[in-house]
Coordinates of C-alpha atoms in Angstrom, one line a residue:
M1283 CA -185.2 -141.6 17.0
S1284 CA -188.0 -141.4 19.4
T1285 CA -190.2 -144.5 19.5
D1286 CA -193.3 -142.4 19.7
D1287 CA -195.4 -142.1 16.7
E1288 CA -195.5 -138.4 17.0
S1289 CA -192.2 -136.5 16.6
F1290 CA -190.7 -134.9 19.7
H1291 CA -189.2 -132.1 17.6
P1292 CA -191.3 -129.0 16.9
L1293 CA -190.1 -129.0 13.3
G1294 CA -191.6 -132.4 12.7
N1295 CA -190.7 -136.0 11.6
E1296 CA -188.8 -134.9 8.5
W1297 CA -186.5 -132.6 10.4
E1298 CA -186.1 -135.1 13.2
G1299 CA -185.0 -137.7 10.7
E1300 CA -182.5 -135.4 9.2
L1301 CA -181.1 -134.6 12.6
E1302 CA -180.7 -138.3 13.4
S1303 CA -179.0 -138.9 10.1
M1304 CA -176.7 -136.0 10.9
L1305 CA -175.7 -137.6 14.2
D1306 CA -174.9 -140.8 12.5
D1307 CA -172.1 -139.0 10.7
T1308 CA -170.4 -138.2 13.9
E1309 CA -168.4 -140.5 16.2
Y1310 CA -170.8 -140.0 19.0
D1311 CA -173.9 -141.9 20.1
S1312 CA -176.8 -140.9 17.9
Q1313 CA -179.5 -142.4 20.1
L1314 CA -178.2 -140.7 23.2
G1315 CA -178.3 -137.3 21.4
M1316 CA -181.8 -137.9 20.2
D1317 CA -183.0 -139.0 23.6
M1318 CA -181.4 -136.2 25.5
A1319 CA -182.8 -133.6 23.0
R1320 CA -186.3 -135.1 23.5
D1321 CA -186.0 -134.9 27.3
A1322 CA -184.4 -131.5 27.3
M1323 CA -187.6 -130.2 25.7
R1324 CA -189.6 -132.1 28.3
V1325 CA -187.7 -130.1 30.9
T1326 CA -188.7 -126.8 29.3
E1327 CA -192.3 -127.9 29.0
G1328 CA -192.3 -128.7 32.8
E1329 CA -192.7 -132.5 32.4
L1330 CA -189.2 -133.3 33.8
S1331 CA -187.1 -131.5 36.3
E1332 CA -183.5 -130.4 35.7
A1333 CA -182.3 -132.8 38.5
E1334 CA -184.2 -135.7 37.0
F1335 CA -182.8 -134.9 33.6
H1336 CA -179.2 -134.7 34.8
E1337 CA -179.5 -137.9 36.8
K1338 CA -181.1 -139.8 34.0
Y1339 CA -178.3 -139.2 31.6
H1340 CA -175.3 -138.8 33.8
D1341 CA -173.9 -142.3 33.5
D1342 CA -174.5 -142.4 29.7
V1343 CA -172.8 -139.0 29.2
M1344 CA -169.8 -140.1 31.3
E1345 CA -169.5 -143.3 29.3
E1346 CA -169.8 -141.6 26.0
F1347 CA -167.7 -138.4 26.6
G1348 CA -165.6 -139.3 29.7
E1349 CA -167.1 -136.2 31.4
D1350 CA -170.4 -134.6 32.4
E1351 CA -170.0 -130.9 32.8
R1352 CA -173.6 -130.1 32.1
P1353 CA -174.5 -126.7 33.5
T1354 CA -173.5 -126.4 37.1
K1355 CA -171.7 -123.5 38.6
E1356 CA -168.7 -125.7 39.4
A1357 CA -168.6 -127.1 35.9
Y1358 CA -168.8 -123.6 34.3
E1359 CA -165.9 -122.3 36.5
K1360 CA -163.8 -125.4 35.7
A1361 CA -164.3 -125.0 31.9
Q1362 CA -163.6 -121.4 32.2
E1363 CA -160.3 -122.0 34.0
E1364 CA -159.1 -124.8 31.8
A1365 CA -159.9 -123.2 28.4
K1366 CA -157.7 -120.1 28.6
G1367 CA -158.6 -119.3 25.1
T1368 CA -155.6 -121.2 23.6
F1369 CA -156.8 -124.6 22.5
S1370 CA -158.1 -123.8 19.0
R1371 CA -155.0 -121.9 18.1
M1372 CA -152.9 -124.8 19.3
V1373 CA -154.9 -127.0 16.9
D1374 CA -154.6 -124.5 14.1
K1375 CA -150.8 -124.4 14.6
F1376 CA -150.4 -128.2 15.2
D1377 CA -147.3 -129.4 13.2
G1378 CA -148.8 -132.2 11.2
D1379 CA -148.3 -133.8 7.9
G1380 CA -151.1 -132.0 6.1
E1381 CA -153.6 -134.9 6.6
Q1382 CA -153.8 -134.3 10.3
T1383 CA -157.5 -133.8 11.4
R1384 CA -158.7 -131.7 14.2
R1385 CA -159.8 -134.8 16.1
E1386 CA -156.4 -136.4 15.8
A1387 CA -154.7 -133.3 16.9
M1388 CA -156.9 -133.1 19.9
K1389 CA -156.3 -136.7 20.9
K1390 CA -152.5 -136.2 20.6
M1391 CA -152.8 -133.3 23.0
G1392 CA -154.8 -135.4 25.4
V1393 CA -157.9 -133.2 25.5
G1394 CA -160.6 -135.4 24.0
A1395 CA -162.1 -135.7 20.6
A1396 CA -164.2 -133.5 18.3
A1397 CA -166.6 -134.5 15.7
V1398 CA -165.4 -133.4 12.3
G1399 CA -167.8 -135.6 10.4
V1400 CA -167.5 -136.8 6.8
G1401 CA -168.4 -135.3 3.5
A1402 CA -169.3 -131.8 2.5
W1403 CA -171.9 -129.5 4.0
G1404 CA -175.2 -131.3 4.1
T1405 CA -178.5 -129.6 3.9
V1406 CA -179.2 -130.1 7.5
D1407 CA -176.0 -128.3 8.5
D1408 CA -177.4 -125.0 7.3
G1409 CA -180.3 -125.2 9.7
P1410 CA -183.9 -125.2 8.4
E1411 CA -183.5 -122.2 6.1
A1412 CA -187.0 -122.9 5.0
S1413 CA -188.3 -123.9 8.4
V1414 CA -190.5 -121.4 10.3
A1415 CA -191.2 -122.9 13.7
E1416 CA -195.0 -123.3 14.2
G1417 CA -196.3 -120.7 16.6
G1418 CA -199.0 -120.8 19.2
H1419 CA -199.6 -119.7 22.7
G1420 CA -200.7 -121.3 25.9
G1421 CA -199.0 -124.1 27.8
G1422 CA -195.5 -123.4 28.7
T1423 CA -193.9 -123.6 32.1
E1424 CA -193.4 -121.3 35.1
T1425 CA -191.8 -117.9 34.5
H1426 CA -188.0 -118.1 34.7
E1427 CA -185.9 -115.6 36.6
H1428 CA -184.1 -113.2 34.3
P1429 CA -180.7 -111.6 35.0
D1430 CA -180.9 -107.9 35.7
T1431 CA -180.0 -107.3 32.0
Q1432 CA -181.4 -109.6 29.3
W1433 CA -180.5 -108.7 25.8
G1434 CA -183.2 -109.4 23.2
M1435 CA -185.0 -108.2 20.1
T1436 CA -188.3 -107.1 18.9
I1437 CA -188.6 -107.5 15.2
D1438 CA -191.4 -105.8 13.3
L1439 CA -192.2 -108.1 10.4
E1440 CA -194.5 -105.7 8.8
R1441 CA -191.6 -103.2 8.4
C1442 CA -189.3 -105.9 7.0
D1443 CA -188.9 -105.4 3.3
G1444 CA -186.9 -108.6 2.7
C1445 CA -183.8 -106.9 1.5
L1446 CA -181.5 -109.4 3.3
T1447 CA -179.2 -106.5 4.5
C1448 CA -179.3 -107.9 8.0
M1449 CA -177.9 -111.2 6.8
T1450 CA -175.1 -109.6 4.9
A1451 CA -174.2 -107.4 7.9
C1452 CA -174.1 -110.5 10.2
Q1453 CA -171.9 -112.4 7.8
Q1454 CA -169.5 -109.5 7.4
E1455 CA -169.4 -108.8 11.2
N1456 CA -168.6 -112.4 12.0
D1457 CA -166.4 -113.4 9.1
L1458 CA -168.8 -116.2 8.2
D1459 CA -168.3 -118.5 5.2
A1460 CA -170.7 -118.3 2.4
G1461 CA -173.8 -120.2 3.3
V1462 CA -173.2 -120.1 7.1
N1463 CA -176.1 -117.8 7.8
W1464 CA -176.7 -117.1 11.5
M1465 CA -180.0 -115.5 10.7
Y1466 CA -182.5 -116.0 7.9
V1467 CA -185.1 -113.8 6.3
M1468 CA -187.9 -115.8 4.8
A1469 CA -191.1 -115.1 3.0
W1470 CA -193.9 -117.5 3.8
E1471 CA -197.6 -118.4 3.1
D1472 CA -200.2 -120.5 4.9
R1473 CA -203.9 -121.1 4.5
N1474 CA -204.7 -117.6 5.9
H1475 CA -201.8 -115.6 4.4
S1476 CA -200.7 -115.4 0.8
S1477 CA -198.1 -113.4 -1.1
P1478 CA -198.5 -111.2 -4.2
D1479 CA -198.0 -114.0 -6.8
G1480 CA -200.3 -116.3 -4.8
G1481 CA -203.1 -113.9 -4.2
Q1482 CA -203.7 -111.4 -1.5
G1483 CA -200.6 -109.6 -0.2
L1484 CA -200.3 -107.2 2.7
V1485 CA -201.3 -104.2 0.6
D1486 CA -204.6 -105.9 -0.6
S1487 CA -205.4 -107.2 2.9
G1488 CA -205.2 -103.6 4.3
A1489 CA -202.4 -104.6 6.8
Y1490 CA -199.8 -102.7 4.9
T1491 CA -199.6 -98.9 5.0
D1492 CA -197.2 -96.3 3.8
F1493 CA -195.9 -96.0 7.3
N1494 CA -195.2 -99.7 7.8
M1495 CA -192.8 -99.7 4.8
G1496 CA -192.7 -103.5 4.5
S1497 CA -192.9 -105.7 1.5
D1498 CA -196.1 -107.2 0.1
F1499 CA -194.9 -110.5 1.5
N1500 CA -195.4 -112.2 4.8
M1501 CA -191.9 -112.2 6.3
L1502 CA -190.1 -113.9 9.1
V1503 CA -186.6 -112.9 10.4
R1504 CA -185.1 -115.8 12.3
P1505 CA -181.9 -115.3 14.4
C1506 CA -181.1 -117.4 17.5
Q1507 CA -183.8 -116.8 20.0
H1508 CA -181.4 -116.7 23.0
C1509 CA -183.9 -118.6 25.2
T1510 CA -183.9 -118.1 28.9
D1511 CA -184.5 -121.8 29.3
A1512 CA -182.4 -123.2 26.4
P1513 CA -182.6 -126.9 25.6
C1514 CA -179.3 -126.7 23.7
E1515 CA -177.5 -125.8 26.9
K1516 CA -179.0 -128.7 28.8
V1517 CA -177.6 -131.3 26.5
C1518 CA -174.0 -129.9 26.1
P1519 CA -171.6 -132.3 28.0
T1520 CA -168.8 -129.8 28.3
T1521 CA -170.5 -126.4 29.1
A1522 CA -169.3 -125.1 25.7
R1523 CA -172.9 -124.0 25.2
H1524 CA -173.7 -121.7 28.1
T1525 CA -175.8 -118.7 29.1
R1526 CA -173.9 -115.6 30.4
D1527 CA -175.2 -114.7 33.9
K1528 CA -174.7 -111.0 33.4
D1529 CA -176.9 -110.5 30.3
G1530 CA -178.6 -113.8 29.4
I1531 CA -176.8 -114.2 26.0
V1532 CA -176.5 -117.9 25.0
L1533 CA -173.0 -118.5 23.6
T1534 CA -170.7 -121.3 22.5
D1535 CA -167.1 -121.6 23.8
Y1536 CA -165.3 -122.6 20.6
D1537 CA -162.3 -123.9 22.6
V1538 CA -164.4 -126.2 24.8
C1539 CA -166.9 -127.4 22.1
I1540 CA -166.2 -131.0 21.0
G1541 CA -168.6 -130.9 18.0
C1542 CA -171.0 -133.6 19.2
R1543 CA -173.9 -131.6 17.7
Y1544 CA -176.3 -132.5 20.5
C1545 CA -177.2 -128.8 20.8
Q1546 CA -178.2 -128.8 17.1
V1547 CA -180.7 -131.6 17.8
A1548 CA -182.0 -130.1 21.0
C1549 CA -182.7 -126.6 19.4
P1550 CA -186.4 -126.2 18.6
Y1551 CA -185.6 -123.4 16.1
G1552 CA -182.9 -125.0 14.0
V1553 CA -180.3 -122.2 14.4
N1554 CA -177.1 -124.1 15.0
Y1555 CA -174.3 -124.7 12.5
F1556 CA -171.5 -127.2 12.4
Q1557 CA -168.2 -126.1 10.8
W1558 CA -167.2 -129.1 8.7
E1559 CA -164.3 -127.5 6.8
D1560 CA -161.5 -125.1 7.7
P1561 CA -163.0 -121.6 7.7
S1562 CA -162.2 -119.3 4.7
V1563 CA -161.0 -116.6 7.1
E1564 CA -157.8 -117.5 9.0
Y1565 CA -157.8 -117.0 12.8
E1566 CA -155.3 -114.1 12.7
D1567 CA -157.4 -112.4 9.9
I1568 CA -160.7 -112.3 11.9
D1569 CA -162.0 -108.8 11.6
G1570 CA -161.4 -106.8 14.7
L1571 CA -159.4 -109.5 16.5
E1572 CA -156.8 -107.2 17.8
N1573 CA -156.9 -103.6 18.9
P1574 CA -154.7 -101.6 16.5
E1575 CA -153.7 -99.3 19.4
D1576 CA -152.7 -102.3 21.6
P1577 CA -152.0 -105.5 19.6
D1578 CA -151.9 -107.5 22.8
E1579 CA -155.6 -106.7 23.5
I1580 CA -158.1 -109.0 22.0
T1581 CA -161.2 -107.0 21.1
H1582 CA -163.4 -109.3 19.1
A1583 CA -163.2 -113.1 19.0
E1584 CA -161.5 -114.1 22.2
Y1585 CA -162.8 -111.9 25.0
E1586 CA -165.2 -113.3 27.6
H1587 CA -163.6 -113.2 31.1
G1588 CA -160.3 -112.7 29.2
T1589 CA -160.2 -116.4 28.3
R1590 CA -163.2 -117.7 26.3
W1591 CA -163.5 -117.5 22.6
V1592 CA -167.2 -117.2 21.9
D1593 CA -167.6 -114.7 19.0
S1594 CA -167.0 -114.5 15.3
R1595 CA -166.7 -117.5 13.0
A1596 CA -166.0 -120.9 14.5
P1597 CA -163.0 -123.1 13.9
R1598 CA -163.3 -126.5 12.1
G1599 CA -165.3 -129.1 14.0
V1600 CA -167.2 -126.7 16.2
M1601 CA -170.8 -125.5 16.5
S1602 CA -171.8 -121.8 16.1
K1603 CA -174.8 -119.6 15.9
C1604 CA -176.1 -116.1 16.3
T1605 CA -174.3 -114.5 19.3
F1606 CA -176.1 -111.1 19.7
C1607 CA -172.7 -109.5 19.0
P1608 CA -171.3 -109.9 22.6
T1609 CA -168.2 -107.8 22.0
M1610 CA -170.5 -104.9 21.2
Q1611 CA -172.5 -105.5 24.5
D1612 CA -169.2 -105.6 26.4
G1613 CA -168.0 -102.3 25.0
K1614 CA -165.1 -103.8 23.1
Q1615 CA -166.1 -102.0 20.0
G1616 CA -166.8 -98.7 21.8
D1617 CA -169.5 -97.5 24.3
E1618 CA -171.7 -96.3 21.4
Q1619 CA -172.1 -99.9 20.2
V1620 CA -173.4 -101.3 23.6
G1621 CA -177.0 -102.3 23.1
T1622 CA -176.7 -102.7 19.4
T1623 CA -176.1 -105.5 16.9
A1624 CA -174.7 -105.6 13.4
C1625 CA -178.1 -106.7 12.0
E1626 CA -180.0 -104.0 13.8
S1627 CA -177.6 -101.2 12.7
A1628 CA -177.8 -102.3 9.1
C1629 CA -181.5 -102.7 8.7
P1630 CA -182.8 -100.0 6.3
P1631 CA -186.5 -99.9 7.5
N1632 CA -185.6 -100.2 11.2
A1633 CA -187.5 -103.5 11.5
I1634 CA -185.1 -104.8 14.2
Q1635 CA -185.0 -103.2 17.7
F1636 CA -182.4 -104.6 20.0
G1637 CA -181.9 -103.9 23.7
D1638 CA -182.4 -105.0 27.3
V1639 CA -185.9 -106.6 27.2
N1640 CA -186.1 -106.0 31.0
D1641 CA -185.6 -102.2 30.7
E1642 CA -188.8 -100.3 30.0
K1643 CA -186.7 -97.5 28.3
S1644 CA -185.0 -99.8 25.8
D1645 CA -185.9 -100.0 22.2
S1646 CA -186.8 -103.7 22.3
Y1647 CA -189.1 -103.2 25.3
Q1648 CA -190.7 -100.1 23.9
H1649 CA -191.4 -101.7 20.6
R1650 CA -192.7 -104.8 22.2
E1651 CA -195.0 -103.1 24.8
H1652 CA -196.0 -100.0 22.8
P1653 CA -195.7 -101.1 19.1
V1654 CA -198.2 -98.5 17.7
K1655 CA -196.5 -95.5 19.4
S1656 CA -193.0 -96.8 18.7
R1657 CA -193.8 -97.4 15.0
A1658 CA -194.9 -93.8 14.7
V1659 CA -191.9 -92.5 16.5
A1660 CA -189.5 -94.7 14.4
H1661 CA -191.1 -93.5 11.2
L1662 CA -191.2 -89.8 12.0
S1663 CA -187.7 -89.8 13.4
G1664 CA -185.7 -92.0 10.9
D1665 CA -184.1 -91.5 7.6
H1666 CA -186.4 -94.1 6.1
I1667 CA -189.6 -92.0 5.7
S1668 CA -191.1 -93.2 2.5
S1669 CA -193.8 -90.5 2.6
N1670 CA -191.1 -87.8 2.7
R1671 CA -192.6 -86.2 5.7
Y1672 CA -190.6 -84.5 8.4
V1673 CA -190.8 -83.2 12.0
P1674 CA -189.5 -79.6 12.3
G1675 CA -187.0 -79.0 15.1
P1676 CA -187.8 -76.5 17.9
E1677 CA -185.4 -74.0 16.3
T1678 CA -187.3 -74.2 13.0
V1679 CA -190.6 -73.8 14.8
N1680 CA -189.4 -70.7 16.7
E1681 CA -188.0 -69.2 13.5
T1682 CA -191.1 -69.9 11.5
L1683 CA -194.2 -69.4 13.7
S1684 CA -195.7 -66.4 15.4
E1685 CA -198.4 -66.0 18.1
S1686 CA -200.9 -64.9 15.5
D1687 CA -200.9 -68.2 13.7
D1688 CA -203.8 -70.6 13.9
I1689 CA -203.4 -74.3 13.2
E1690 CA -203.9 -74.1 9.4
S1691 CA -201.5 -71.2 9.0
A1692 CA -198.9 -72.9 11.3
I1693 CA -199.1 -76.1 9.3
A1694 CA -198.7 -74.2 6.0
A1695 CA -195.7 -72.2 7.4
L1696 CA -193.9 -75.2 8.7
D1697 CA -194.5 -77.1 5.4
A1698 CA -193.0 -74.2 3.5
A1699 CA -190.0 -74.1 5.8
N1700 CA -188.6 -77.3 4.2
E1701 CA -188.6 -77.4 0.4
S1702 CA -187.7 -81.1 0.1
R1703 CA -190.0 -82.6 2.7
T1704 CA -193.6 -82.3 3.8
F1705 CA -195.2 -81.2 7.0
D1706 CA -199.0 -81.6 7.1
E1707 CA -202.0 -82.4 9.3
E1708 CA -201.1 -86.1 9.4
V1709 CA -197.7 -85.4 10.8
L1710 CA -199.0 -82.9 13.4
S1711 CA -201.8 -85.3 14.3
M1712 CA -199.3 -88.1 14.9
M1713 CA -197.1 -85.9 17.0
K1714 CA -200.1 -84.9 19.2
A1715 CA -201.3 -88.5 19.4
I1716 CA -197.8 -89.6 20.5
D1717 CA -197.9 -86.8 23.2
I1718 CA -201.3 -88.0 24.5
V1719 CA -200.2 -91.6 24.9
S1720 CA -196.6 -90.9 26.0
E1721 CA -195.3 -91.6 29.4
R1722 CA -192.6 -88.9 28.8
L1723 CA -189.8 -91.2 30.0
E1724 CA -186.3 -89.7 30.1
P1725 CA -183.6 -91.8 28.4
G1726 CA -181.1 -91.4 31.3
D1727 CA -177.8 -93.4 31.0
N1728 CA -179.5 -96.5 29.6
K1729 CA -178.0 -98.0 26.4
N1730 CA -180.0 -98.2 23.2
T1731 CA -182.9 -96.0 24.2
T1732 CA -183.3 -94.5 20.7
M1733 CA -187.1 -94.8 20.8
I1734 CA -187.3 -92.7 24.0
Q1735 CA -184.7 -90.2 22.7
N1736 CA -186.6 -89.8 19.4
E1737 CA -189.9 -89.6 21.2
R1738 CA -188.5 -86.8 23.4
T1739 CA -187.3 -84.9 20.3
I1740 CA -190.7 -85.1 18.7
L1741 CA -192.3 -83.9 21.9
E1742 CA -189.9 -81.0 22.2
S1743 CA -190.9 -79.9 18.8
L1744 CA -194.6 -80.3 19.6
D1745 CA -194.1 -78.3 22.8
A1746 CA -192.5 -75.5 20.7
I1747 CA -195.5 -75.6 18.3
E1748 CA -197.9 -75.4 21.2
G1749 CA -196.1 -72.3 22.4
Y1750 CA -197.7 -70.6 19.4
V1751 CA -200.8 -72.6 18.6
D1752 CA -203.5 -74.0 20.9
L1753 CA -203.8 -77.7 20.0
E1754 CA -206.1 -78.5 23.0
S1755 CA -209.1 -76.6 21.6
E1756 CA -212.0 -78.5 20.2
E1757 CA -211.4 -77.0 16.8
A1758 CA -207.7 -78.1 16.7
L1759 CA -208.5 -81.6 17.9
D1760 CA -211.2 -81.9 15.3
T1761 CA -208.7 -80.8 12.6
L1762 CA -206.3 -83.4 13.8
N1763 CA -209.0 -86.1 13.9
L1764 CA -208.4 -86.7 17.6
D1765 CA -212.0 -86.2 18.6
D1766 CA -212.0 -85.4 22.3
G1767 CA -208.3 -85.8 22.7
S1768 CA -208.6 -88.9 24.9
E1769 CA -205.9 -91.6 25.0
E1770 CA -208.3 -94.0 23.4
N1771 CA -208.9 -91.8 20.4
A1772 CA -205.2 -91.0 20.1
R1773 CA -204.3 -94.7 19.9
F1774 CA -207.0 -95.2 17.3
Q1775 CA -205.6 -92.4 15.2
L1776 CA -202.1 -93.8 15.4
Q1777 CA -203.4 -97.2 14.4
Q1778 CA -204.9 -95.7 11.3
Y1779 CA -201.5 -94.5 10.3
V1780 CA -199.2 -97.3 11.3
G1781 CA -201.4 -100.4 11.9
N1782 CA -202.0 -102.4 15.1
P1783 CA -199.7 -105.4 14.9
S1784 CA -200.1 -108.5 17.1
S1785 CA -197.1 -109.8 18.9
F1786 CA -195.9 -113.4 19.3
N1787 CA -192.9 -115.6 20.2
L1788 CA -191.9 -118.6 18.1
L1789 CA -192.8 -121.8 19.8
D1790 CA -193.9 -119.9 22.9
H1791 CA -195.9 -122.9 24.1
I1792 CA -192.8 -125.2 24.6
G1793 CA -191.5 -123.1 27.5
T1794 CA -188.1 -122.1 26.2
N1795 CA -188.8 -118.4 27.0
P1796 CA -187.3 -116.9 23.8
N1797 CA -186.0 -113.4 24.0
V1798 CA -187.0 -112.5 20.5
T1799 CA -190.5 -111.0 20.1
Y1800 CA -192.2 -110.5 16.7
L1801 CA -194.7 -108.0 15.6
G1802 CA -197.0 -108.9 12.7
A1803 CA -198.6 -112.0 11.3
E1804 CA -197.7 -115.2 12.9
P1805 CA -197.1 -118.2 10.6
G1806 CA -199.6 -120.9 11.0
S1807 CA -198.8 -124.6 11.6
D1808 CA -199.3 -125.2 7.8
A1809 CA -196.9 -122.4 6.8
Y1810 CA -194.4 -122.9 4.0
Q1811 CA -191.6 -120.8 2.5
V1812 CA -192.0 -119.1 -0.9
D1813 CA -189.6 -117.0 -3.0
G1814 CA -189.2 -113.6 -1.3
P1815 CA -188.7 -110.1 -2.7
T1816 CA -184.9 -110.5 -2.8
K1817 CA -183.0 -113.6 -3.9
Y1818 CA -180.0 -114.6 -1.8
E1819 CA -177.6 -114.6 -4.8
D1820 CA -178.7 -111.0 -5.6
A1821 CA -177.6 -110.0 -2.1
G1822 CA -174.3 -111.8 -2.5
L1823 CA -175.4 -114.5 -0.1
L1824 CA -175.5 -118.3 -0.5
D1825 CA -178.5 -120.4 0.5
K1826 CA -177.5 -124.0 0.1
R1827 CA -181.1 -125.1 -0.1
Q1828 CA -182.1 -122.5 -2.6
E1829 CA -182.8 -125.1 -5.3
K1830 CA -185.5 -126.7 -3.1
L1831 CA -186.9 -123.4 -1.9
D1832 CA -190.4 -123.8 -3.3
N1833 CA -190.7 -127.3 -1.7
E1834 CA -189.2 -126.6 1.7
T1835 CA -191.4 -126.8 4.7
V1836 CA -191.7 -124.1 7.3
G1837 CA -194.4 -125.7 9.4
H1838 CA -196.0 -129.0 10.1
I1839 CA -199.4 -130.4 11.0
D1840 CA -199.3 -133.5 13.2
G1841 CA -195.7 -134.0 12.2
V1842 CA -196.5 -134.2 8.5
S1843 CA -194.6 -131.8 6.2
L1844 CA -196.7 -129.8 3.8

C-alpha cells in the first residue's frame, strides 16, 4: 500500500486496503501492482509522463512477468499476431486429470501463468457495487486527442427509474454469471440529497416532473467509463487491456490476459471483475458465437481483427468489464445495431443515450450538449410518455385541420383525432419551443441519430400545423406561453416542462477523460448507497454485497469512509 497517509485511490483507504488484500491472493507482486496503480493515476493527473512511468517500472515488470508489453504500437501488433484467438479454447480443452488448473495448463503449454487465486468470490471481486466515485471538476490534464469515432454515453439520471432492466439486458447479452454485473444502478444520498424514506425526494424538491419520468430516488448508473486516458491500460503488462484505435473502446483480450488484476487496482471507478471459477456458460454455448448461416464465421465473442476474443463473458482466471457491445459497433449483429448497446436498447425510460460523442448528430452528443431540448424530443417521441400525450403526424394534421382553424380549434380538433392520447397546449408549446431552439440538423448516414430523426419528425408535424394555423402571431405565442418567441423564452418554457439538469463526469478532476456523461444530481464526496426502488433479487439479479447494502460507502471525505 502507498506509504502516504492519504490514499492514492479515489475510492479511499478502505477500498485501497481491499485491493491490496485482493492482490495478496494472486501469485504476483502486490506491492508492484499498488505502486503502478498509484503512478498510473499520477500520469492521468499530469504529474508523471508516460515515458517516465514506463521507464520507472520496466525492470520490475520484466522481472515479475518476463515481459513488458505495456502499450506501444509494436507490443499491440505483437500480441495481436500471437494471440490468434485460440489460447483460451486450448486451455478449455486441455486433457487433464480434472484437477488441472488454468495456470498449470498455461505453464505446460509454455505461455506463462495466470492468476486463478484462491477461495470463492470475495466482496472486492464484484467491484464497489456500493461505491459512487466522488465527483468534482477542475484540475485534470491537457485535452487528449480522440479518434475520429469515440463511442460513449450520456445517461439521464433524472429519467432513470431504477428498474435494473439495463443490468439484466447486459447480463443476458454477455452470458454473465449471476453477480458478475458489468454495470450497476444505485440509489444514493448525501448531505444535500435524500430519498423518500429519508426525507426530501426529487418530487418534493421540485426537480422531478412528469416529463422526467424518474424515480423519487437519486440514482447513479455506473458502467465502465471507457476513459480516453485509462490507467487500467497503463499497468497491463501484456496489452490484454487496450484501447481500440478506430473507436476508443477500452477492451480486454481474454486470450492474452494473465489475470494479474493490476487493472482492477488502477481503475478509479471499480468496474473490473476477475473470473475465479469456470463460467456457467460453456464457450461453445455463448449466445451469438456463431453465425447460423455460416458456422465458420464468429459473430460475437471472438471477432476483433479476426483474432482477438474481447467480448462476452470471460474464461476462468481472466479480467472482464463493460465492453460497450463491440460486436454491435462492428456490425456483426446487423447494421441496425451499430451505435447501440444492449443496456440502451432495453432501458424503458430512455435514460441511456449511446453514440459517437464526437458526432454532433449522435444521441449521446445531443443529449449531452442540448439536454433540455433532447429530453423534450425523447419524451414526445417515445413509447414511454407517462402523460399519455402524443404528437400527430403530418397526415393526421392534413386530414384534421382546415384553413379556417384558429389555434384553439386546431388544438381541440387534433386532440379529438386520437381517442386514447392527448394533444393540448403544452404539447404544441413544446413542439414550437423545440422548433425555435432547433438547428434543424439532418440525420444523414450517421449511426444512432435517433434524437435528430425524432426531432425532424416533430418539426415536420409542426410545419404541417403551421400550414393551417399562424403560430408566429402575438396571440398564438401568448397562448403557448412563449412570450416574444425568442430562443431564451423557448428554452425557459422547455425547462418548465422537462427541467434543466446539470451535467458531470465521474472523477473528472483526475484526468482520465471518461466517455460517460451524466445529467442530473452529482453525488457529493459524502454520498452513500441506500436501498433503491427495485431490489436486485426482484429483477432476477444477484448483488453479492446486498446484505451490507445499507452500510456500504459510495463516497469518502479525506479517505475516511462514511
